[in-house]
Coordinates of N, CA and C in Angstrom, one line a residue:
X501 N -31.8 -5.4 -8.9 CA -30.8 -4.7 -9.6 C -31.1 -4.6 -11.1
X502 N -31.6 -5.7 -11.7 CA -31.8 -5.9 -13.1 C -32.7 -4.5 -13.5
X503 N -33.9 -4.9 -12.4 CA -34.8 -3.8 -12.9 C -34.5 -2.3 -12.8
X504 N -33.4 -2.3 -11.8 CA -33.0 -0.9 -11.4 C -32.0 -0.3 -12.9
X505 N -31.3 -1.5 -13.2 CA -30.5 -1.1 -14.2 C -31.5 -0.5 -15.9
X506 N -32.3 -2.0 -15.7 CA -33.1 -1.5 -17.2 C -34.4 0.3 -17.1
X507 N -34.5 0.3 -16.1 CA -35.4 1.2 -15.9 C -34.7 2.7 -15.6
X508 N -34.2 2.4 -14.4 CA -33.6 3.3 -13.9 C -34.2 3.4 -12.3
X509 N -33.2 4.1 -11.6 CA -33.6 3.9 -10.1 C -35.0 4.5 -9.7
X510 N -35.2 5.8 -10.3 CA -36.1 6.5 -9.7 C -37.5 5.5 -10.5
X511 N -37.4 5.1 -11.4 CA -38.6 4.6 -12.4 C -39.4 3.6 -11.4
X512 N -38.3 2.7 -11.0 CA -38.6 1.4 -10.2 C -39.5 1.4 -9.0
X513 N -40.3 0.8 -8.8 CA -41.0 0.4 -7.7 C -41.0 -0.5 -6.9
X514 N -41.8 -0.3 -6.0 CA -41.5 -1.8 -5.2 C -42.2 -2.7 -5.5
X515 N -43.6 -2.4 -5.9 CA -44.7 -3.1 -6.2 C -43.9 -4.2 -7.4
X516 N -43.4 -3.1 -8.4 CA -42.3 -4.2 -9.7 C -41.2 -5.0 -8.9
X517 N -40.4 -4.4 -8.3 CA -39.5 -5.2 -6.9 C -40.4 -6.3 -6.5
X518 N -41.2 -6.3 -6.3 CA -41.6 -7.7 -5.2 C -42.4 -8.2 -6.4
X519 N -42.8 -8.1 -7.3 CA -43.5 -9.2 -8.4 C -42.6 -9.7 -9.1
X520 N -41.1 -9.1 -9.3 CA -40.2 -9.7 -9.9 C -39.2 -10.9 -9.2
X521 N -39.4 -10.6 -7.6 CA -39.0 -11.7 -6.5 C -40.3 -12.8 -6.6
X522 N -40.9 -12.8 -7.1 CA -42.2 -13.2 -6.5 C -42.7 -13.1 -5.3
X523 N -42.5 -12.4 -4.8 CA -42.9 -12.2 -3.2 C -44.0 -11.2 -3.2
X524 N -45.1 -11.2 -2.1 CA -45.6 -9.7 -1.7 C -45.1 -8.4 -1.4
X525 N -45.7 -7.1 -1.5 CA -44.7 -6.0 -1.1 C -45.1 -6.7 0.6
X526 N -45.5 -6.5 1.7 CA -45.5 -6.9 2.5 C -44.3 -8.2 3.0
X527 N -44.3 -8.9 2.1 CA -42.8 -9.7 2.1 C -41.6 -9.1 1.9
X528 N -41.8 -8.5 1.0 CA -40.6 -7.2 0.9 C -40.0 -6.3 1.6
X529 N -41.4 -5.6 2.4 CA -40.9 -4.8 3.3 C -40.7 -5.5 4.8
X530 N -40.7 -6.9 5.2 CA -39.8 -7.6 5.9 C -38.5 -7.4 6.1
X531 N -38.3 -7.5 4.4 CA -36.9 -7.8 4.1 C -36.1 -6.1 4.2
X532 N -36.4 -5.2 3.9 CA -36.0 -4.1 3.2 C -37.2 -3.0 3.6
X533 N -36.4 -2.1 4.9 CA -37.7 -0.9 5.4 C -37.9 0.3 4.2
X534 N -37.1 -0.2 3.2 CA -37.0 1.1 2.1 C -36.6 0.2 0.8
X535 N -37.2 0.9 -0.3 CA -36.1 0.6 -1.5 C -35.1 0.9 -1.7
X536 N -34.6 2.3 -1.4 CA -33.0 2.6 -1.4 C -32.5 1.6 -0.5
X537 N -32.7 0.6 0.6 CA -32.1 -0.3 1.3 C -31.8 -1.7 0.1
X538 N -32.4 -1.9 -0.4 CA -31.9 -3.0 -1.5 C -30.8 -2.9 -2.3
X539 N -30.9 -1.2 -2.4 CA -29.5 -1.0 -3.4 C -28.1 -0.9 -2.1
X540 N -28.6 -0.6 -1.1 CA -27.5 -0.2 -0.4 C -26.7 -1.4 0.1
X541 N -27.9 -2.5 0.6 CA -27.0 -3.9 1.1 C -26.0 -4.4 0.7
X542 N -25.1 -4.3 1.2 CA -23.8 -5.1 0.2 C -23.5 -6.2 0.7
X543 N -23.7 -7.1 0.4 CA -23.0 -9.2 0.5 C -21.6 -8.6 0.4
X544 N -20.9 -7.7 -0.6 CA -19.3 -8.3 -0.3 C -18.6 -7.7 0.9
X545 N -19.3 -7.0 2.1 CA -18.6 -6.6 2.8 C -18.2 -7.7 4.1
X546 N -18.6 -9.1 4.4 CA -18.4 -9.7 5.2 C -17.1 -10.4 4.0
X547 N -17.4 -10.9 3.0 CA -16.2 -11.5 2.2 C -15.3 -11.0 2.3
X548 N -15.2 -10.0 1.8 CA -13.9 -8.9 2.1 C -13.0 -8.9 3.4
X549 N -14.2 -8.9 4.5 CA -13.4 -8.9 5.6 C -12.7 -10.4 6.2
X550 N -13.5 -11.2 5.8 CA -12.9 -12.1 5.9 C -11.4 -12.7 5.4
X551 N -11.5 -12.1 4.1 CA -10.0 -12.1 2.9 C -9.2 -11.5 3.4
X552 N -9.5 -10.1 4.1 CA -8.4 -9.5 4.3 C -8.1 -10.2 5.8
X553 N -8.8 -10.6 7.0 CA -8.4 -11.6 8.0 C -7.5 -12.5 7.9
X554 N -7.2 -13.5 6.8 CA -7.0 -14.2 6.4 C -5.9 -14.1 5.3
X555 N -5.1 -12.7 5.1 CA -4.5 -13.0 4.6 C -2.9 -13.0 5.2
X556 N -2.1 -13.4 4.7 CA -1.0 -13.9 5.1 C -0.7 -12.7 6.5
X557 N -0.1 -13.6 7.1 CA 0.4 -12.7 8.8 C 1.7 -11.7 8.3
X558 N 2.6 -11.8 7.5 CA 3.4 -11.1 7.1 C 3.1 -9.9 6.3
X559 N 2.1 -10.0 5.6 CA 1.2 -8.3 5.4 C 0.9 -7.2 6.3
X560 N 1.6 -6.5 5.8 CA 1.1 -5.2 6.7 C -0.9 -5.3 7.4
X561 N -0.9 -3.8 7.5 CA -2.3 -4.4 7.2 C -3.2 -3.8 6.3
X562 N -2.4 -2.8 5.1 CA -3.0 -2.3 4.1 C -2.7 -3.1 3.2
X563 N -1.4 -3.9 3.2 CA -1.0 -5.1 2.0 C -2.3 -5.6 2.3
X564 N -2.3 -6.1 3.9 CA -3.9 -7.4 3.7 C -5.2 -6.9 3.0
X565 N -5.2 -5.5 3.0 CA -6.6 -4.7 2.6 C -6.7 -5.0 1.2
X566 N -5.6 -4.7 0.5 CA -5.6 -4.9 -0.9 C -5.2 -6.3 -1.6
X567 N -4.9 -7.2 -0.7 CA -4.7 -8.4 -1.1 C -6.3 -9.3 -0.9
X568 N -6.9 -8.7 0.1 CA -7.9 -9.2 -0.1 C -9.2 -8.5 -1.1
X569 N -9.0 -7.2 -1.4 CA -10.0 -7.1 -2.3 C -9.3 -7.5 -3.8
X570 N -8.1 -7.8 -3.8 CA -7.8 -8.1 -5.1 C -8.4 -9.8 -4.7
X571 N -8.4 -10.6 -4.1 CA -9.0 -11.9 -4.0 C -10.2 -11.9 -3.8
X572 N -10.8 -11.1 -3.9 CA -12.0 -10.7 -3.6 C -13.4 -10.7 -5.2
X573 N -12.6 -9.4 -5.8 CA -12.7 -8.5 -6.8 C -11.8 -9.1 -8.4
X574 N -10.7 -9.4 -8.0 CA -10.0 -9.5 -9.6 C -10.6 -10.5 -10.6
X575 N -11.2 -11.1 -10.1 CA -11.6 -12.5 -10.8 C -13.0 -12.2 -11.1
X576 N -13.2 -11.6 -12.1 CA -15.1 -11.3 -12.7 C -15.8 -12.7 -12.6
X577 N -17.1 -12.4 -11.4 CA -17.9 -13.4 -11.7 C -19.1 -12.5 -11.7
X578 N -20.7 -13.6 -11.9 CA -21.8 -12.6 -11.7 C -21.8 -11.7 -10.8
X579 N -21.7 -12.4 -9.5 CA -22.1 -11.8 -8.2 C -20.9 -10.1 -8.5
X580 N -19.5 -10.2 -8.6 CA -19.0 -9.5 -8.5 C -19.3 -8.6 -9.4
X581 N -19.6 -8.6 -11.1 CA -20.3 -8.1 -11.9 C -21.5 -7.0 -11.4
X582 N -22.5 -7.8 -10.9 CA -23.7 -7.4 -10.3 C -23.1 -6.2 -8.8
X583 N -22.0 -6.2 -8.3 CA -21.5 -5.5 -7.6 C -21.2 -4.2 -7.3
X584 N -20.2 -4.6 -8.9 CA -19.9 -3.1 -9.4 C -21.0 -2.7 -10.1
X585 N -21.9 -3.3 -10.8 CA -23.5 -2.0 -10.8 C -24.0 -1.1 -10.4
X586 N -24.1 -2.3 -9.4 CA -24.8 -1.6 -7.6 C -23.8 -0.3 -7.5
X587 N -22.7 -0.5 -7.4 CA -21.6 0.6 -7.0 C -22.1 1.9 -7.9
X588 N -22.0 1.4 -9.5 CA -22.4 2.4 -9.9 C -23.7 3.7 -10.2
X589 N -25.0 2.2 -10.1 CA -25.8 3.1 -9.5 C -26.0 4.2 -8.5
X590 N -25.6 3.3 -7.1 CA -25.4 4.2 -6.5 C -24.6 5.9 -6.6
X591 N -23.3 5.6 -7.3 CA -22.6 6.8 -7.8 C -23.0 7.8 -8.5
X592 N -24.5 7.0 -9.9 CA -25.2 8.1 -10.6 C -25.9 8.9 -9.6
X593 N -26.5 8.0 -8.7 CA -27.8 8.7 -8.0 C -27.7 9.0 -6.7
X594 N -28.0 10.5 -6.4 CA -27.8 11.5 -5.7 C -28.3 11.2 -4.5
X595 N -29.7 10.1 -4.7 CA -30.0 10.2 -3.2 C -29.1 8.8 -2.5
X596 N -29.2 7.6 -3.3 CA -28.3 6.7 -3.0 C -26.8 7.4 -2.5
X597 N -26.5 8.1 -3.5 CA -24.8 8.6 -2.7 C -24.7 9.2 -1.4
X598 N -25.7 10.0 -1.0 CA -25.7 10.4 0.0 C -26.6 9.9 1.4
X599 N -27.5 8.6 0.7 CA -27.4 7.8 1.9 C -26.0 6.3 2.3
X600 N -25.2 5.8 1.1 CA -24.2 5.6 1.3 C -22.9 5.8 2.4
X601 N -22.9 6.8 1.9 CA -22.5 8.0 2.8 C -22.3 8.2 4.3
X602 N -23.7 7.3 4.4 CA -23.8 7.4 6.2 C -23.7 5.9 6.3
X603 N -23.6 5.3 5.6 CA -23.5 3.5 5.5 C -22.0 3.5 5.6
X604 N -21.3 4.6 5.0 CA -19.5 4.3 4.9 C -19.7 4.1 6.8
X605 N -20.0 4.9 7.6 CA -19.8 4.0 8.8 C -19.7 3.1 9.4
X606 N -20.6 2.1 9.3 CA -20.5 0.9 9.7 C -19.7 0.4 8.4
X607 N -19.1 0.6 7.6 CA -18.1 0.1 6.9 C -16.5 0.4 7.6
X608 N -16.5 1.4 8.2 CA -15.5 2.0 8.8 C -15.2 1.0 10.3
X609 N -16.6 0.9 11.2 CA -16.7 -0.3 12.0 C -15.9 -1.5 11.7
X610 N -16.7 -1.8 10.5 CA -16.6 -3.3 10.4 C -14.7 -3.5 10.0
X611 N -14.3 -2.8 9.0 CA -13.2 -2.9 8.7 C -12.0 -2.7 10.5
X612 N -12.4 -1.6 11.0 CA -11.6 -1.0 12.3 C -11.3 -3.0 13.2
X613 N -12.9 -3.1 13.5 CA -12.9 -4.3 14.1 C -12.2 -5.9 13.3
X614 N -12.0 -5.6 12.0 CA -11.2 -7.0 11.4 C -9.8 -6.6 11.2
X615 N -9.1 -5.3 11.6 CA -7.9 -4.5 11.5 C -7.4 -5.0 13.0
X616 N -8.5 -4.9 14.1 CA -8.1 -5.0 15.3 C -7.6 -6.4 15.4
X617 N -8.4 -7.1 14.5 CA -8.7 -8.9 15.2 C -7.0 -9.2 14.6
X618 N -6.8 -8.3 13.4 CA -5.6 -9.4 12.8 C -4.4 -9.1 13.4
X619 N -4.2 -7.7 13.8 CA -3.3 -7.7 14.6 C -2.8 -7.3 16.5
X620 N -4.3 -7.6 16.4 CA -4.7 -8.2 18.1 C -4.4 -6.7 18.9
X621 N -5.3 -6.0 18.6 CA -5.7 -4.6 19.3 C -7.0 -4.6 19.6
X622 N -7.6 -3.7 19.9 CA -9.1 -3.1 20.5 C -9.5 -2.4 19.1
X623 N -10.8 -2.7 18.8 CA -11.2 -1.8 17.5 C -11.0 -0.2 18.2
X624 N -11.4 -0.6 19.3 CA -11.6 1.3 19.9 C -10.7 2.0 19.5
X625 N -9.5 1.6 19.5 CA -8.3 2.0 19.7 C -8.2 3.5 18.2
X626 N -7.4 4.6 19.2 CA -7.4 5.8 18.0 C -6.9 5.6 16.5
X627 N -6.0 5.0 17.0 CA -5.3 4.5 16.0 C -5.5 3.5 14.5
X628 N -6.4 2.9 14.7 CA -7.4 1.9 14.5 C -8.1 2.6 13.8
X629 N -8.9 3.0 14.5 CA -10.2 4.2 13.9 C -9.9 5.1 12.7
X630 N -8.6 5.7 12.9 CA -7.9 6.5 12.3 C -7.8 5.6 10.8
X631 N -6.9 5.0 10.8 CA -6.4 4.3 10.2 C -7.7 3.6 9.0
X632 N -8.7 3.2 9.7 CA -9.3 2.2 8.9 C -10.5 4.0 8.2
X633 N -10.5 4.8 8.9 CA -11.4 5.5 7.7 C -10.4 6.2 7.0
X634 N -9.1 6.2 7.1 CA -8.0 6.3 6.0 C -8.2 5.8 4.5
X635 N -8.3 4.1 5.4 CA -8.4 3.4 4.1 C -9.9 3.4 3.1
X636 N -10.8 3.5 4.0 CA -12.5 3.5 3.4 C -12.1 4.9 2.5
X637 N -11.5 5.9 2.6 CA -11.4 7.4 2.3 C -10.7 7.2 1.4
X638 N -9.7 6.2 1.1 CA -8.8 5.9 -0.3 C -9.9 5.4 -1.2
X639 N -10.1 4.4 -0.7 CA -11.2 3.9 -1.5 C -12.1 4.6 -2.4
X640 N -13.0 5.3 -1.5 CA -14.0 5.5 -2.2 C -13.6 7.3 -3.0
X641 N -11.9 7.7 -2.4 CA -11.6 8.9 -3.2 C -11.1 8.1 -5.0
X642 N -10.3 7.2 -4.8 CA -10.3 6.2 -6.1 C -11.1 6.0 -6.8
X643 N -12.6 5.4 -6.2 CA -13.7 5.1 -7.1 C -14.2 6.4 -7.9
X644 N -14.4 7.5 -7.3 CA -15.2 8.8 -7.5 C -14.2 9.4 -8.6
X645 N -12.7 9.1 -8.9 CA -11.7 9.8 -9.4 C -11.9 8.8 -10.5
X646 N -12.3 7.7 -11.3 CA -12.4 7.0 -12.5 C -12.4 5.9 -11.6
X647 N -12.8 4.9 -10.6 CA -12.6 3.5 -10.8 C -14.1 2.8 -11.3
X648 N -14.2 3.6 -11.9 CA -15.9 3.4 -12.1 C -15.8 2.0 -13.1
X649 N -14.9 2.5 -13.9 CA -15.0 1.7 -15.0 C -13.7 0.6 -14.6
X650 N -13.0 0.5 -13.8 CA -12.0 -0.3 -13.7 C -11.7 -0.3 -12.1
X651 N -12.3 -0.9 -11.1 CA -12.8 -0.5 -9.7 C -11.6 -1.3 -9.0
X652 N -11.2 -2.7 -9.2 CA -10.2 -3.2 -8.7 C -8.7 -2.4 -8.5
X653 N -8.5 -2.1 -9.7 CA -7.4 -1.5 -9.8 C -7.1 0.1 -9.6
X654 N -8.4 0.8 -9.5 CA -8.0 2.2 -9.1 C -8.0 2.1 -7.8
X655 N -9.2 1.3 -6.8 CA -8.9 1.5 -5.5 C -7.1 1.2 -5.4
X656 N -6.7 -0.4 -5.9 CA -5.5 -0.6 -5.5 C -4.7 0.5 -5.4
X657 N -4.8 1.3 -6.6 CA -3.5 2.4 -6.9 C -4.0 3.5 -5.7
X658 N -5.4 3.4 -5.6 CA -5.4 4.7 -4.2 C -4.5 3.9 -3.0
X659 N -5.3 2.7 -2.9 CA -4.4 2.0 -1.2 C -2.8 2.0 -1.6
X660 N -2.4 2.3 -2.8 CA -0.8 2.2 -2.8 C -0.4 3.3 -2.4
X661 N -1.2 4.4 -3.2 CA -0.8 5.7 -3.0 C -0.9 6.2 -1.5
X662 N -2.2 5.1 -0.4 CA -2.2 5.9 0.7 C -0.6 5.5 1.1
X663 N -0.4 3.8 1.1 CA 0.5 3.3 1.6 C 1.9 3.8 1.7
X664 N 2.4 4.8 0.5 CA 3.5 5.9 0.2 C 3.2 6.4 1.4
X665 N 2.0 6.9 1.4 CA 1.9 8.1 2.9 C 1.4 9.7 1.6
X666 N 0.5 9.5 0.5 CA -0.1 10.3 0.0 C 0.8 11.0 -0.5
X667 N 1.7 10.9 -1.4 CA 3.0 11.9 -2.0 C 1.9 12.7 -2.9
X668 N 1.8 13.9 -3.5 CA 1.0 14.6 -4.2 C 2.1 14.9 -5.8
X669 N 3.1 14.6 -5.6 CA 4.3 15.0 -6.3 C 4.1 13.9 -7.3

């Protein structure tokens, strides 16, 4: 990310990628079948799900959505810092966005299946499905509309706004 930030995405290599890990590119490409795969990994999507699993049983289950990325997110540290980078790179760059894009799915998975677990349904379920690319669709319509610069709190105001039921008024 460092290098991605000081350089820029397209600048970056892998060859600079893996001397800056110290690793070989051959170690690298272990880890990562692409360099757009480095930017795309995201570490907070298991924490997230976890937070929102875990949050109080009396939560709906968009309160738990937003209670856990506000426990998640509100508290700036590196990692989270380094986060929202990533987020934003991705948002400058065209090819990143639109492999993203196909990554929001298994985001849509993952979230359906921690929706299901908390309040003891089937991920399959229509409703479920529905529901959780509802919420990924707030999200990432919040980030794209300004949460660039203040990410915690625009998603919140989108998940509030879904949680209204999307008033336009």
């Amino acid at each position: 990310m460092r290098l991605f930030l000081e350089q820029g995405y397209a600048e970056t290599t892998v060859e600079q990628i893996a001397a800056a890990a110290e690793v070989s590119q051959s170690t690298f490409f272990r880890y990562f079948a692409t360099k757009e795969e480095t930017v795309l990994y995201d570490q907070f999507d298991a924490v997230v799900m976890a937070a929102f699993v875990n949050q109080p049983p009396e939560l709906t289950p968009l309160q738990a959505v937003r209670g856990a990325l506000r426990e998640v997110f509100e508290t700036p540290t590196e990692a989270t810092e380094l986060e929202l980078a990533r987020q934003r790179l991705i948002s400058a760059n065209p090819e990143l966005r639109s492999a993203a894009m196909d990554q929001f799915i298994g985001g849509l998975n993952l979230l359906a299946q921690a929706a299901a677990a908390r309040i003891g349904r089937d991920a399959d379920d229509f409703n479920i499905q529905v529901w959780s690319g509802a919420v990924i669709g707030a999200t990432f319509g919040a980030y794209l509309a300004g949460g660039e610069s203040d990410f915690i709190n625009a998603v919140d105001r989108g998940l509030a706004l879904l949680e209204a039921g999307l008033p336009l008024d």
